[in-house]
PDB file of C-alpha atoms in Angstrom:
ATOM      1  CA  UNK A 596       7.102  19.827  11.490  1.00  0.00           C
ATOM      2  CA  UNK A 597       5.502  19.087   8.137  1.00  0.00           C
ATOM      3  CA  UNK A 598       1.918  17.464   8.332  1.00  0.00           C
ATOM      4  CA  UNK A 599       2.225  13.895   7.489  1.00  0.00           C
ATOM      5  CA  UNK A 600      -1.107  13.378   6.693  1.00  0.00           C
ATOM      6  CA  UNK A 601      -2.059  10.993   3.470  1.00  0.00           C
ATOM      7  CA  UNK A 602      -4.014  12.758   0.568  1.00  0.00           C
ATOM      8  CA  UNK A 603      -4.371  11.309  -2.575  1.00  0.00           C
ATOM      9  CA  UNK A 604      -1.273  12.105  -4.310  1.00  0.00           C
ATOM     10  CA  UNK A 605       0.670  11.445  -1.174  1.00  0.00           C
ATOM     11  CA  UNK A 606      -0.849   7.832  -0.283  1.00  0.00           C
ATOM     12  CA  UNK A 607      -0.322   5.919   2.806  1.00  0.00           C
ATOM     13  CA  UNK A 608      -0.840   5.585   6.301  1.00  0.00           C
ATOM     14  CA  UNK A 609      -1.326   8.000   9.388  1.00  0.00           C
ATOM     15  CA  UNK A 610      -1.183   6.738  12.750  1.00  0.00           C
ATOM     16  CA  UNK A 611      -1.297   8.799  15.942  1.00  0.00           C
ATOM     17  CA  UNK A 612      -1.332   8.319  19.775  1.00  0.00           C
ATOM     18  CA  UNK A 613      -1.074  11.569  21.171  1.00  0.00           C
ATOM     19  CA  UNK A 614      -0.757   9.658  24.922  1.00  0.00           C
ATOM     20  CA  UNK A 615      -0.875   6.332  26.778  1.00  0.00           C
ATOM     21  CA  UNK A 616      -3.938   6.571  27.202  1.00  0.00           C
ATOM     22  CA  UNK A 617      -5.717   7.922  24.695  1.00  0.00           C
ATOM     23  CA  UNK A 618      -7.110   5.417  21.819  1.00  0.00           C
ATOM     24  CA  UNK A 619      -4.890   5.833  18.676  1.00  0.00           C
ATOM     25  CA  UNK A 620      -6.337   6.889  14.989  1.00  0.00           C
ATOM     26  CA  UNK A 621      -5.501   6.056  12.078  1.00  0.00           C
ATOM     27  CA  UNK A 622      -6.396   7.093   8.366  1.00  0.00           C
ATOM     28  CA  UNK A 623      -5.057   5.168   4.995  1.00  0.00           C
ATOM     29  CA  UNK A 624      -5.267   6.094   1.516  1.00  0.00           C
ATOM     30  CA  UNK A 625      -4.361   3.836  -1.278  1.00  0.00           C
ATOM     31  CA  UNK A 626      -3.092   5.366  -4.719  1.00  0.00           C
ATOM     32  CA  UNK A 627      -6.155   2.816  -5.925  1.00  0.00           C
ATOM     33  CA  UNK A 628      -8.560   5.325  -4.473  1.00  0.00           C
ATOM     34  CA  UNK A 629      -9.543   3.089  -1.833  1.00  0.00           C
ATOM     35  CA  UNK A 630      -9.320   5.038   1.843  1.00  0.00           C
ATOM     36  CA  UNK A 631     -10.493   3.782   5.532  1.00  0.00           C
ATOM     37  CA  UNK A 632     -10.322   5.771   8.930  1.00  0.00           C
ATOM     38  CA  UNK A 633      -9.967   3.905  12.235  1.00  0.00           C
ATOM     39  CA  UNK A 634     -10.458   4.818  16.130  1.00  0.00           C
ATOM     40  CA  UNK A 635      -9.171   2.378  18.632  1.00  0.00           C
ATOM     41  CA  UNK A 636      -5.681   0.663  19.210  1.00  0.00           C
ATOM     42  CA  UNK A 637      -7.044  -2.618  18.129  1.00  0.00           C
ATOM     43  CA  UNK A 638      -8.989  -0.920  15.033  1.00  0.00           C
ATOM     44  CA  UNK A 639      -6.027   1.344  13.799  1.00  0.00           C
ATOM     45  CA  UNK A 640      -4.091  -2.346  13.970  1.00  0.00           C
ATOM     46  CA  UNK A 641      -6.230  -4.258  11.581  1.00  0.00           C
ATOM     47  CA  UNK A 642      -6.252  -0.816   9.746  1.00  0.00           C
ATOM     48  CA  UNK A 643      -2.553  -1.258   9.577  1.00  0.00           C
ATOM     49  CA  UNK A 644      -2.460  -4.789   8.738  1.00  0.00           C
ATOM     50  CA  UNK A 645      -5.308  -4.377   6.385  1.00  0.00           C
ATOM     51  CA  UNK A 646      -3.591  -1.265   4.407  1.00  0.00           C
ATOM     52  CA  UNK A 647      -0.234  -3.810   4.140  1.00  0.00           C
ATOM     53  CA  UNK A 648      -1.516  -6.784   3.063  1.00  0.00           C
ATOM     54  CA  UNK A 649      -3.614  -5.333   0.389  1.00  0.00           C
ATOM     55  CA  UNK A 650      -2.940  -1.893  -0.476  1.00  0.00           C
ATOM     56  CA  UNK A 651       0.082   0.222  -0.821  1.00  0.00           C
ATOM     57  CA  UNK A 652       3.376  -2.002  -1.663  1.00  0.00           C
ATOM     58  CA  UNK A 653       1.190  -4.943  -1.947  1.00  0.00           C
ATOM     59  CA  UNK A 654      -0.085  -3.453  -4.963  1.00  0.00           C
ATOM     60  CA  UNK A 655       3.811  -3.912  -6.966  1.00  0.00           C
ATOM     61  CA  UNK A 656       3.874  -7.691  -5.282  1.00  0.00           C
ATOM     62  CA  UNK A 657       0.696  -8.240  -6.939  1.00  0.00           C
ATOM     63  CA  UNK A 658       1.098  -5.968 -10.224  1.00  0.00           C
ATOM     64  CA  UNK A 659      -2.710  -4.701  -9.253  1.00  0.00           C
TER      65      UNK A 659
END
């Protein structure tokens, strides 16, 4: 399986939950340069939420 991971010329988000129980992580990288890291189900979700609403695609909606 190929490693999934963002870098900077391959922005985006990683998510993983190896279990149930264990807490997911989560890494971003935005082609802007801007990157955040996240431990935590709740954490990786505003992670998520963050990366969408402001990085990423919402970068062409806003012409940033």
């Amino acid at each position: 399986m190929a490693d999934l991971t963002s870098t900077p010329d391959r922005p985006g988000l990683h998510v993983s939950k190896p279990s149930p129980n264990a807490p997911a992580t989560g890494s971003a990288i935005c082609h802007c340069g801007a990157t955040a890291t996240a431990t935590g189900d709740s954490q990786v979700r505003a992670l998520v939420e963050g990366y969408t609403a402001n990085h990423g695609a919402a970068h062409n909606r806003t012409g940033r």
